[in-house]
Short mmCIF file of C-alpha atoms and ligand atoms in Angstrom, two decimals:
data_model
loop_
_atom_site.label_atom_id
_atom_site.label_comp_id
_atom_site.label_asym_id
_atom_site.label_seq_id
_atom_site.Cartn_x
_atom_site.Cartn_y
_atom_site.Cartn_z
CA MET A 1 22.71 56.34 -152.16
CA ALA A 2 20.84 59.31 -153.63
CA GLN A 3 19.50 59.38 -157.20
CA PRO A 4 22.11 60.20 -159.89
CA VAL A 5 22.80 63.88 -160.52
CA ARG A 6 22.18 64.34 -164.26
CA VAL A 7 24.57 66.48 -166.25
CA ALA A 8 24.12 68.01 -169.72
CA LEU A 9 27.38 69.02 -171.34
CA LEU A 10 27.25 71.86 -173.88
CA GLY A 11 30.52 71.78 -175.82
CA CYS A 12 32.96 68.92 -176.14
CA GLY A 13 36.11 70.60 -177.44
CA THR A 14 39.36 71.25 -175.54
CA VAL A 15 37.69 71.74 -172.16
CA GLY A 16 34.53 69.65 -172.68
CA SER A 17 36.37 66.50 -173.73
CA ALA A 18 38.71 66.86 -170.74
CA VAL A 19 35.65 67.17 -168.49
CA VAL A 20 34.28 63.88 -169.91
CA ARG A 21 37.64 62.14 -169.34
CA LEU A 22 37.93 63.40 -165.77
CA MET A 23 34.33 62.41 -165.00
CA HIS A 24 35.19 58.87 -166.12
CA GLN A 25 38.56 58.66 -164.41
CA GLN A 26 37.29 60.00 -161.10
CA ALA A 27 33.82 58.46 -161.21
CA GLU A 28 34.10 56.51 -157.96
CA ASP A 29 35.64 59.31 -155.96
CA LEU A 30 33.19 61.84 -157.35
CA THR A 31 30.28 59.63 -156.32
CA ALA A 32 31.71 59.34 -152.81
CA ARG A 33 32.34 63.07 -152.55
CA ILE A 34 28.92 64.08 -153.86
CA GLY A 35 26.92 61.29 -152.21
CA ALA A 36 25.40 60.34 -155.59
CA PRO A 37 26.75 59.31 -158.97
CA LEU A 38 27.11 61.83 -161.78
CA GLU A 39 25.34 60.78 -164.96
CA LEU A 40 26.09 62.39 -168.33
CA VAL A 41 22.70 62.49 -170.08
CA GLY A 42 23.59 64.46 -173.22
CA VAL A 43 26.35 66.31 -175.04
CA ALA A 44 25.67 69.22 -177.39
CA VAL A 45 28.25 69.93 -180.08
CA ARG A 46 28.25 71.73 -183.42
CA ARG A 47 29.03 68.50 -185.34
CA PRO A 48 27.22 65.64 -183.58
CA ASN A 49 28.24 63.08 -186.22
CA ARG A 50 31.94 63.65 -185.79
CA ASP A 51 33.85 60.60 -184.51
CA ARG A 52 34.63 61.05 -180.79
CA GLY A 53 35.11 57.37 -180.08
CA ASP A 54 38.10 58.03 -177.82
CA LEU A 55 35.73 59.48 -175.22
CA GLY A 56 33.89 56.18 -174.77
CA LEU A 57 30.46 57.82 -175.02
CA ASP A 58 27.39 56.35 -176.68
CA ARG A 59 26.73 58.15 -180.00
CA SER A 60 23.08 58.63 -179.02
CA LEU A 61 24.17 61.12 -176.33
CA PHE A 62 25.28 63.69 -178.94
CA THR A 63 23.01 66.39 -180.30
CA ALA A 64 23.39 69.71 -182.13
CA ASP A 65 20.41 71.19 -180.27
CA ALA A 66 21.96 72.67 -177.14
CA LEU A 67 18.88 74.63 -176.11
CA SER A 68 16.57 71.61 -176.05
CA LEU A 69 19.18 69.61 -174.13
CA ALA A 70 19.71 72.40 -171.58
CA LYS A 71 15.95 72.57 -170.87
CA ARG A 72 15.26 68.85 -170.73
CA ASP A 73 13.36 67.69 -167.62
CA ASP A 74 15.92 65.00 -166.88
CA VAL A 75 18.80 67.49 -166.59
CA ASP A 76 19.91 68.81 -163.18
CA ILE A 77 23.18 70.56 -164.09
CA VAL A 78 24.07 72.31 -167.35
CA VAL A 79 27.81 72.58 -168.01
CA GLU A 80 28.57 75.11 -170.75
CA VAL A 81 32.00 75.01 -172.37
CA VAL A 82 31.19 76.33 -175.83
CA GLY A 83 31.99 80.01 -175.39
CA GLY A 84 30.79 83.24 -177.05
CA ILE A 85 27.86 85.49 -176.26
CA GLU A 86 25.01 84.02 -178.30
CA PRO A 87 23.57 81.43 -178.34
CA ALA A 88 25.27 80.63 -175.00
CA ARG A 89 23.39 83.46 -173.21
CA THR A 90 20.03 82.05 -174.32
CA TRP A 91 20.95 78.48 -173.30
CA LEU A 92 22.14 79.56 -169.85
CA THR A 93 19.36 82.02 -169.02
CA GLU A 94 16.69 79.51 -170.04
CA ALA A 95 18.35 76.69 -168.08
CA LEU A 96 18.77 78.86 -164.97
CA ARG A 97 15.21 80.17 -165.13
CA ALA A 98 14.07 76.54 -165.30
CA GLY A 99 15.94 75.96 -162.01
CA LYS A 100 18.91 74.04 -163.39
CA SER A 101 22.33 74.67 -161.87
CA VAL A 102 24.86 76.04 -164.33
CA VAL A 103 28.62 75.58 -164.45
CA THR A 104 30.37 77.58 -167.16
CA GLY A 105 33.83 78.65 -168.28
CA ASN A 106 32.45 81.40 -170.51
CA LYS A 107 34.42 84.50 -169.48
CA ALA A 108 33.33 86.47 -172.56
CA LEU A 109 29.64 86.13 -171.70
CA LEU A 110 30.07 86.76 -167.97
CA ALA A 111 32.18 89.85 -168.62
CA GLU A 112 29.89 91.26 -171.28
CA ASP A 113 26.51 90.54 -169.74
CA GLY A 114 27.05 88.81 -166.39
CA GLY A 115 24.11 90.75 -164.94
CA THR A 116 21.61 88.92 -167.17
CA ILE A 117 23.04 85.53 -166.24
CA HIS A 118 23.13 86.30 -162.51
CA ASP A 119 19.58 87.66 -162.63
CA ALA A 120 18.39 84.47 -164.35
CA ALA A 121 20.08 82.41 -161.60
CA ALA A 122 18.30 84.45 -158.93
CA GLU A 123 14.98 84.10 -160.78
CA GLY A 124 15.27 80.34 -161.06
CA GLY A 125 16.75 79.88 -157.57
CA ALA A 126 19.64 78.08 -159.23
CA ASP A 127 23.39 77.88 -158.68
CA LEU A 128 25.79 79.62 -161.09
CA TYR A 129 29.47 78.65 -160.80
CA TYR A 130 32.26 79.70 -163.17
CA GLU A 131 35.67 78.93 -161.65
CA ALA A 132 37.14 77.94 -165.06
CA ALA A 133 36.32 81.36 -166.53
CA VAL A 134 39.36 83.01 -164.92
CA ALA A 135 42.83 81.53 -164.59
CA GLY A 136 41.87 77.94 -165.52
CA ALA A 137 42.86 75.51 -162.79
CA ILE A 138 43.67 78.11 -160.15
CA PRO A 139 41.11 78.18 -157.34
CA LEU A 140 40.54 81.91 -157.35
CA LEU A 141 36.88 82.82 -157.76
CA ARG A 142 35.69 80.62 -154.88
CA PRO A 143 38.21 82.25 -152.48
CA LEU A 144 37.04 85.66 -153.69
CA ARG A 145 33.36 84.81 -153.45
CA GLU A 146 33.52 82.85 -150.21
CA SER A 147 36.77 82.78 -148.20
CA LEU A 148 37.46 86.52 -148.41
CA HIS A 149 33.89 87.65 -147.81
CA GLY A 150 34.73 88.72 -144.29
CA ASP A 151 37.49 91.03 -145.48
CA ARG A 152 37.85 94.19 -147.56
CA ILE A 153 39.85 93.70 -150.74
CA THR A 154 41.77 96.77 -151.83
CA ARG A 155 43.58 95.61 -154.93
CA VAL A 156 43.80 92.68 -157.33
CA THR A 157 46.80 92.47 -159.66
CA GLY A 158 47.05 89.54 -162.03
CA ILE A 159 48.73 87.86 -164.92
CA VAL A 160 45.65 86.18 -166.37
CA ASN A 161 46.57 85.49 -169.99
CA GLY A 162 49.01 82.66 -170.64
CA THR A 163 49.70 83.52 -174.29
CA THR A 164 50.91 87.03 -173.58
CA ASN A 165 52.86 85.87 -170.55
CA PHE A 166 54.61 83.28 -172.70
CA ILE A 167 55.48 85.96 -175.29
CA LEU A 168 56.75 88.50 -172.74
CA SER A 169 58.68 85.82 -170.84
CA ALA A 170 60.39 84.77 -174.11
CA MET A 171 61.24 88.42 -174.88
CA ASP A 172 62.60 88.82 -171.35
CA ALA A 173 64.75 85.69 -171.48
CA SER A 174 66.19 85.95 -175.00
CA GLY A 175 66.01 89.59 -176.03
CA MET A 176 63.87 88.70 -179.05
CA GLY A 177 61.25 91.11 -180.42
CA PHE A 178 57.47 90.80 -180.16
CA GLU A 179 56.89 89.33 -183.65
CA GLU A 180 59.51 86.61 -183.18
CA ALA A 181 58.14 85.70 -179.75
CA LEU A 182 54.59 85.55 -181.14
CA GLU A 183 55.80 83.23 -183.90
CA GLU A 184 57.37 80.92 -181.32
CA ALA A 185 54.18 80.98 -179.23
CA THR A 186 52.12 80.04 -182.32
CA GLU A 187 54.49 77.21 -183.26
CA LEU A 188 54.29 75.76 -179.75
CA GLY A 189 50.49 76.03 -179.64
CA TYR A 190 50.37 78.80 -177.01
CA ALA A 191 48.86 81.30 -179.44
CA GLU A 192 45.73 80.80 -181.57
CA PRO A 193 46.01 81.22 -185.37
CA ASP A 194 44.18 84.54 -184.78
CA PRO A 195 45.83 85.79 -181.58
CA THR A 196 43.96 89.14 -181.41
CA ALA A 197 41.92 88.36 -178.28
CA ASP A 198 45.08 87.53 -176.36
CA ILE A 199 47.68 90.01 -177.64
CA GLU A 200 45.30 92.97 -177.68
CA GLY A 201 44.24 92.28 -174.10
CA PHE A 202 40.54 91.44 -174.72
CA ASP A 203 40.78 88.07 -172.96
CA ALA A 204 42.53 89.60 -169.95
CA ALA A 205 40.00 92.46 -169.85
CA ALA A 206 37.11 89.98 -169.64
CA LYS A 207 38.82 88.22 -166.74
CA ALA A 208 39.62 91.55 -165.07
CA ALA A 209 35.92 92.47 -165.17
CA ILE A 210 34.96 89.17 -163.50
CA LEU A 211 37.66 89.50 -160.82
CA ALA A 212 36.76 93.12 -160.06
CA SER A 213 33.05 92.31 -159.81
CA LEU A 214 33.75 89.66 -157.18
CA ALA A 215 36.44 91.60 -155.31
CA PHE A 216 34.44 94.82 -154.97
CA HIS A 217 30.83 93.53 -154.87
CA THR A 218 30.09 95.65 -157.90
CA ARG A 219 29.01 94.77 -161.42
CA VAL A 220 31.95 95.52 -163.70
CA THR A 221 31.69 94.68 -167.40
CA ALA A 222 34.38 94.29 -170.06
CA ALA A 223 33.39 97.70 -171.44
CA ASP A 224 34.35 99.27 -168.08
CA VAL A 225 37.90 97.95 -168.33
CA TYR A 226 40.64 100.17 -169.77
CA ARG A 227 42.61 97.99 -172.16
CA GLU A 228 45.95 98.04 -173.97
CA GLY A 229 47.62 94.99 -175.52
CA ILE A 230 51.29 94.05 -175.84
CA THR A 231 51.85 94.57 -179.58
CA ASP A 232 53.83 97.78 -179.04
CA VAL A 233 56.24 96.31 -176.48
CA THR A 234 59.69 96.20 -178.06
CA ALA A 235 62.97 94.44 -177.32
CA THR A 236 64.34 97.90 -176.42
CA ASP A 237 61.57 98.36 -173.82
CA MET A 238 62.49 95.02 -172.29
CA ALA A 239 66.17 95.96 -172.25
CA SER A 240 65.25 99.25 -170.59
CA ALA A 241 63.23 97.35 -167.99
CA HIS A 242 66.28 95.19 -167.28
CA THR A 243 68.36 98.32 -166.67
CA MET A 244 65.82 99.28 -164.01
CA GLY A 245 65.93 95.83 -162.40
CA ALA A 246 62.46 95.19 -163.82
CA THR A 247 60.58 93.15 -166.41
CA ILE A 248 57.43 93.77 -168.44
CA LYS A 249 54.18 91.87 -167.85
CA LEU A 250 50.64 92.25 -169.15
CA LEU A 251 48.82 93.03 -165.92
CA CYS A 252 45.18 93.26 -165.01
CA ILE A 253 44.79 95.65 -162.12
CA ALA A 254 41.61 96.34 -160.18
CA THR A 255 41.80 98.90 -157.40
CA ARG A 256 39.66 101.00 -155.12
CA THR A 257 40.08 104.66 -156.00
CA ASP A 258 40.43 107.57 -153.58
CA GLY A 259 36.94 108.90 -154.26
CA GLY A 260 35.24 105.63 -153.25
CA GLY A 261 35.05 104.06 -156.71
CA VAL A 262 36.90 101.29 -158.49
CA ALA A 263 39.20 101.33 -161.51
CA VAL A 264 39.94 98.31 -163.66
CA ARG A 265 42.61 98.17 -166.33
CA VAL A 266 44.70 95.85 -168.47
CA HIS A 267 47.99 97.04 -169.93
CA PRO A 268 51.65 96.09 -170.13
CA ALA A 269 53.65 97.43 -167.22
CA MET A 270 57.17 97.32 -165.86
CA ILE A 271 57.36 95.58 -162.51
CA PRO A 272 60.48 95.14 -160.39
CA LYS A 273 62.09 91.71 -160.58
CA SER A 274 61.57 91.50 -156.82
CA HIS A 275 57.76 91.59 -157.22
CA PRO A 276 56.16 88.13 -156.80
CA LEU A 277 54.48 88.43 -160.22
CA ALA A 278 57.80 89.07 -162.00
CA SER A 279 58.86 85.44 -161.58
CA VAL A 280 55.66 84.06 -163.13
CA GLY A 281 57.09 82.75 -166.39
CA ASP A 282 56.05 80.71 -169.41
CA ALA A 283 52.29 80.44 -169.92
CA PHE A 284 51.52 80.40 -166.18
CA ASN A 285 48.99 82.68 -164.51
CA ALA A 286 49.10 84.28 -161.09
CA VAL A 287 46.89 86.67 -159.19
CA PHE A 288 48.03 88.82 -156.29
CA ILE A 289 45.30 89.96 -153.93
CA GLU A 290 45.65 92.62 -151.24
CA ALA A 291 43.06 92.82 -148.47
CA ASP A 292 42.82 94.87 -145.27
CA ALA A 293 42.95 91.96 -142.83
CA ALA A 294 44.40 89.10 -144.88
CA GLY A 295 47.27 91.18 -146.23
CA GLN A 296 48.87 89.89 -149.41
CA LEU A 297 47.83 86.61 -151.04
CA MET A 298 49.10 85.04 -154.23
CA PHE A 299 47.41 82.40 -156.38
CA TYR A 300 49.54 80.67 -159.00
CA GLY A 301 49.12 77.88 -161.54
CA ARG A 302 48.08 76.83 -165.03
CA GLY A 303 45.61 79.31 -166.43
CA ALA A 304 44.42 77.36 -169.46
CA GLY A 305 44.41 73.98 -171.19
CA GLY A 306 41.89 71.17 -171.27
CA ALA A 307 42.80 69.23 -168.13
CA PRO A 308 43.54 72.22 -165.86
CA SER A 309 40.27 73.90 -166.87
CA ALA A 310 38.38 70.62 -166.47
CA SER A 311 39.69 70.43 -162.90
CA ALA A 312 37.98 73.75 -162.17
CA VAL A 313 34.78 72.67 -163.96
CA LEU A 314 34.62 69.38 -162.03
CA GLY A 315 35.17 71.22 -158.74
CA ASP A 316 32.15 73.37 -159.58
CA ILE A 317 30.07 70.36 -160.62
CA VAL A 318 30.78 68.68 -157.28
CA ALA A 319 29.81 71.86 -155.40
CA VAL A 320 26.51 72.37 -157.21
CA ALA A 321 25.67 68.66 -157.09
CA ARG A 322 26.15 68.68 -153.32
CA ASN A 323 24.00 71.79 -153.05
CA ARG A 324 21.21 70.12 -155.03
CA ILE A 325 21.31 67.05 -152.81
CA ALA A 326 21.27 69.22 -149.68
CA GLY A 327 18.40 71.23 -151.18
CA HIS A 328 20.04 74.63 -151.01
CA ARG A 329 21.78 77.02 -153.37
CA ALA A 330 24.96 79.00 -152.82
CA ALA A 331 24.77 82.70 -152.01
CA SER A 332 23.84 84.62 -155.13
CA GLU A 333 25.91 87.31 -156.82
CA SER A 334 27.03 89.99 -154.38
CA SER A 335 26.85 93.36 -156.10
CA TYR A 336 25.37 95.38 -153.23
CA ALA A 337 28.25 97.89 -153.12
CA ALA A 338 27.53 99.14 -156.68
CA LEU A 339 30.67 101.31 -156.66
CA PRO A 340 31.17 103.74 -159.53
CA VAL A 341 33.77 102.64 -162.08
CA ARG A 342 36.25 105.49 -162.59
CA PRO A 343 37.87 106.31 -165.95
CA MET A 344 41.55 105.59 -166.59
CA GLY A 345 42.44 109.29 -166.57
CA GLU A 346 41.73 109.44 -162.83
CA VAL A 347 43.85 106.42 -161.98
CA SER A 348 47.19 107.16 -160.32
CA THR A 349 50.06 105.50 -162.14
CA ARG A 350 53.72 106.02 -162.88
CA TYR A 351 55.25 106.28 -166.35
CA HIS A 352 58.55 105.22 -167.87
CA VAL A 353 59.12 107.52 -170.85
CA SER A 354 61.96 107.04 -173.31
CA LEU A 355 62.77 110.02 -175.58
CA ASP A 356 65.17 110.55 -178.47
CA VAL A 357 66.24 114.18 -178.09
CA ALA A 358 68.68 116.60 -179.70
CA ASP A 359 71.97 116.50 -177.83
CA ARG A 360 72.35 120.13 -176.89
CA ALA A 361 72.45 122.31 -173.81
CA GLY A 362 69.17 123.04 -172.03
CA VAL A 363 67.29 119.99 -173.34
CA LEU A 364 66.91 118.42 -169.93
CA ALA A 365 65.57 121.63 -168.41
CA THR A 366 63.01 122.04 -171.24
CA VAL A 367 61.81 118.46 -170.85
CA ALA A 368 61.62 118.75 -167.05
CA ASN A 369 59.58 121.89 -167.47
CA VAL A 370 56.93 120.02 -169.50
CA PHE A 371 56.50 117.51 -166.69
CA ALA A 372 56.31 120.30 -164.09
CA ARG A 373 53.62 122.14 -166.08
CA GLN A 374 51.34 119.08 -165.86
CA GLY A 375 52.11 118.63 -162.16
CA VAL A 376 54.01 115.40 -162.77
CA SER A 377 57.03 114.90 -160.57
CA ILE A 378 60.08 113.10 -161.96
CA ALA A 379 61.63 110.28 -159.91
CA THR A 380 64.70 109.48 -162.04
CA VAL A 381 66.35 110.57 -165.28
CA ARG A 382 68.89 108.58 -167.27
CA GLN A 383 70.71 110.13 -170.22
CA SER A 384 72.93 108.56 -172.84
CA GLY A 385 74.50 110.33 -175.82
CA ARG A 386 74.59 109.06 -179.41
CA ASP A 387 76.27 111.38 -181.98
CA ALA A 388 74.07 114.46 -182.36
CA SER A 389 71.17 112.92 -180.48
CA ALA A 390 70.70 111.57 -177.00
CA GLN A 391 68.33 109.24 -175.24
CA LEU A 392 66.50 110.39 -172.12
CA VAL A 393 64.74 107.84 -169.94
CA ILE A 394 62.46 109.38 -167.36
CA VAL A 395 60.56 107.58 -164.63
CA THR A 396 57.89 109.59 -162.88
CA HIS A 397 56.35 109.53 -159.46
CA THR A 398 52.67 108.70 -159.18
CA ALA A 399 50.30 111.08 -160.97
CA PRO A 400 46.82 110.87 -162.55
CA ASP A 401 47.04 109.00 -165.84
CA ALA A 402 45.43 111.96 -167.66
CA ALA A 403 48.27 114.26 -166.52
CA LEU A 404 50.87 111.73 -167.63
CA ARG A 405 49.23 111.38 -171.03
CA ALA A 406 49.03 115.14 -171.46
CA THR A 407 52.73 115.34 -170.57
CA VAL A 408 53.60 112.84 -173.30
CA GLU A 409 51.51 114.80 -175.83
CA ASP A 410 53.34 118.01 -174.88
CA LEU A 411 56.69 116.23 -175.21
CA ARG A 412 55.79 115.06 -178.73
CA ALA A 413 55.17 118.69 -179.69
CA LEU A 414 58.66 119.85 -178.63
CA ASP A 415 61.21 120.60 -181.41
CA ILE A 416 64.02 119.10 -179.41
CA VAL A 417 62.18 115.76 -179.01
CA ARG A 418 62.91 113.73 -182.15
CA SER A 419 60.65 110.88 -181.04
CA VAL A 420 58.90 109.46 -178.01
CA ALA A 421 60.44 106.01 -178.32
CA SER A 422 58.28 104.32 -175.71
CA VAL A 423 55.82 104.96 -172.92
CA LEU A 424 55.17 102.25 -170.36
CA ARG A 425 53.45 102.30 -167.02
CA VAL A 426 55.43 101.24 -163.97
CA GLU A 427 53.84 99.16 -161.20
CA GLY A 428 55.22 97.82 -157.93
CA GLU A 429 57.51 99.55 -155.51
CA SER A 430 60.83 100.16 -157.22
CA SER A 431 61.45 103.46 -159.05
CA ARG A 432 65.16 102.89 -159.50
N1 NAP B 1 40.68 76.16 -173.78
C1 NAP B 1 40.99 76.60 -172.58
O1 NAP B 1 42.12 76.45 -172.10
C2 NAP B 1 39.95 77.30 -171.73
C3 NAP B 1 40.25 77.62 -170.40
C4 NAP B 1 39.27 78.21 -169.60
C5 NAP B 1 38.06 78.51 -170.13
N2 NAP B 1 37.79 78.22 -171.44
C6 NAP B 1 36.46 78.56 -171.97
O2 NAP B 1 35.75 77.35 -172.20
C7 NAP B 1 34.92 77.49 -173.36
C8 NAP B 1 35.27 76.43 -174.37
O3 NAP B 1 36.61 76.53 -174.75
P1 NAP B 1 37.33 75.39 -175.61
O4 NAP B 1 38.75 75.79 -175.72
O5 NAP B 1 37.02 74.04 -175.04
O6 NAP B 1 36.61 75.56 -177.03
P2 NAP B 1 36.65 74.56 -178.29
O7 NAP B 1 37.76 73.59 -178.18
O8 NAP B 1 36.58 75.42 -179.50
O9 NAP B 1 35.28 73.76 -178.15
C9 NAP B 1 34.03 74.33 -178.39
C10 NAP B 1 32.96 73.26 -178.36
O10 NAP B 1 31.69 73.89 -178.53
C11 NAP B 1 30.97 73.21 -179.56
N3 NAP B 1 30.07 74.15 -180.22
C12 NAP B 1 30.40 75.25 -180.94
N4 NAP B 1 29.29 75.89 -181.36
C13 NAP B 1 28.24 75.15 -180.93
C14 NAP B 1 26.83 75.27 -181.06
N5 NAP B 1 26.28 76.27 -181.73
N6 NAP B 1 26.05 74.34 -180.46
C15 NAP B 1 26.60 73.32 -179.77
N7 NAP B 1 27.92 73.15 -179.60
C16 NAP B 1 28.74 74.06 -180.19
C17 NAP B 1 32.02 72.66 -180.50
O11 NAP B 1 31.49 71.58 -181.24
P3 NAP B 1 32.40 70.70 -182.25
O12 NAP B 1 33.26 69.85 -181.35
O13 NAP B 1 31.47 69.92 -183.06
O14 NAP B 1 33.20 71.70 -183.04
C18 NAP B 1 33.10 72.22 -179.48
O15 NAP B 1 32.82 70.95 -178.99
C19 NAP B 1 35.12 78.95 -173.81
O16 NAP B 1 34.14 79.75 -173.18
C20 NAP B 1 36.48 79.30 -173.29
O17 NAP B 1 36.65 80.68 -173.09
C21 NAP B 1 38.71 77.61 -172.24
#
C-alpha cells in the first residue's frame, strides 16, 4: 500500500463538514479506489475554537491560518471550500505554485480570476479540479473537460441556480408573485438571508463563465457574462407564459455566435413546456449541452447542499490522489481557442412583449410599424380588450438583441402605448 495522501481542508462549513463526514464514511472504499489511504492533516476555519465535536476530529487539527496550512510540506492536496476572492486566491495560487494539487468549489474566484489560478497550476505542475463549483453533485465539468474533448460544443443551456429555480417553480405551480415565492424559499432554507447573489443572477453568471470557458476552450470571466435576475418576473408574466404553453426559467446560455465568437448570458426566459429544462422543478439544476457529433445531452441533479457538493469534492480528491500516485497531472486548462466574447446586443434572441395600449383603431398597425422599422419580424400577436384600453402580447421572430431593445424603447415613446407591461426573452422552439 502506498503512503497516505495528505489532505488539508480549508473551510469546514456546509460543504467542508460534509466532506469530512464522507471521508470517514467511505474511508475503506476510498483507500481501495485510490490505492492509498486519505489522511486529513489539518482544517482551517475562521473560528478554530468552535465546538465541532460531531465531526470526530482531533481539536489539534484546527487552525485559523489557512495560508500556512496550505503551504505545509506534509500536505499533498489542498481542498478549498471557504469561498470568496481573497484570501482564497492567495491560498490557492501559493499552494499550486508549491506543487500541491487543489480541489475547490469556489465558483466566484474561478469566474472572476480563473486565469490566475490556472496559470499557478501550470507553473507548479499541479492538478486543479473544481467539479463542485458548478451544479453541485452533477458530474458536468469532467464531461466537458474530458469526455467531450473530441467534439465541438455549440451551445450550453442551463438551470444552475437552485434558489431561483425554486422560486420560479413555486410561481409556476401556484400563481403566487415573486415576493411571496421568495419568502417561502427563505422560510424553507432555499434562499440566504441576503438573497442578492441568487435572485440577481450573480451566482448563475459565475457558473455560466466557468461552463463557457470549458465548452469553448476560451477564458470567459463573470464580467463577460450579460446578466439579468428574476426580481422583475411577475405572476402575470407566468400566466402569460402558460397561455403560450410555456414557463419561465432563469437560464444561463452560452453559444457560438455567427461571426466566430461566443456569447454568454444569464436572464429569465420563457421556454416551452415541452423543452427538457421546463420540467426541472424545485431547487434542482440541469444543464443541456448541444454538440456537433454527440447531439443533445442533459445533466440533471442536486445543484447545491452539503452532501451533494461533498460528493463532487470527493470525486475530485480521488482523481487528484490517483494522479499523484501515478506521478502525472491531468491536462491543464484548455483555452487555446481564445474566441472573442460578443456583446449581448449582437446575440440573436426572441422577445415576448406585453403592452397596455389605447383601445382604438389603427393601434395594431402603429405598433407593427415600430417593429418593422427596427427590422424585427413579428411571429404572433394576441389582443384582449379591457374598457378603454387593450392588452397586446407580441412574440417576435429571432433578431439581434440590440434591435429588440431599440424596438421596446420606441414602443415606450408612443402615445398610444400606456405601458410596456413586460419584456421577456423566449428560448426553445415554440413561438405559439
Ligand atoms: N453550500 C453549497 O451548497 C455549495 C455548493 C457548491 C459550492 N459551494 C462553494 O463552496 C464554498 C463553501 O461554501 P459553504 O456553503 O460550505 O460555506 P460556509 O458554510 O459559509 O463555510 C465557510 C467555511 O469557511 C471558513 N472560513 C471563512 N473565512 C475563513 C478564513 N478567513 N480562514 C479560514 N477559514 C475561513 C468558515 O469558518 P467557520 O466555520 O469558523 O465559520 C467555514 O468553515 C463556497 O465557495 C461556495 O460557493 C457551496
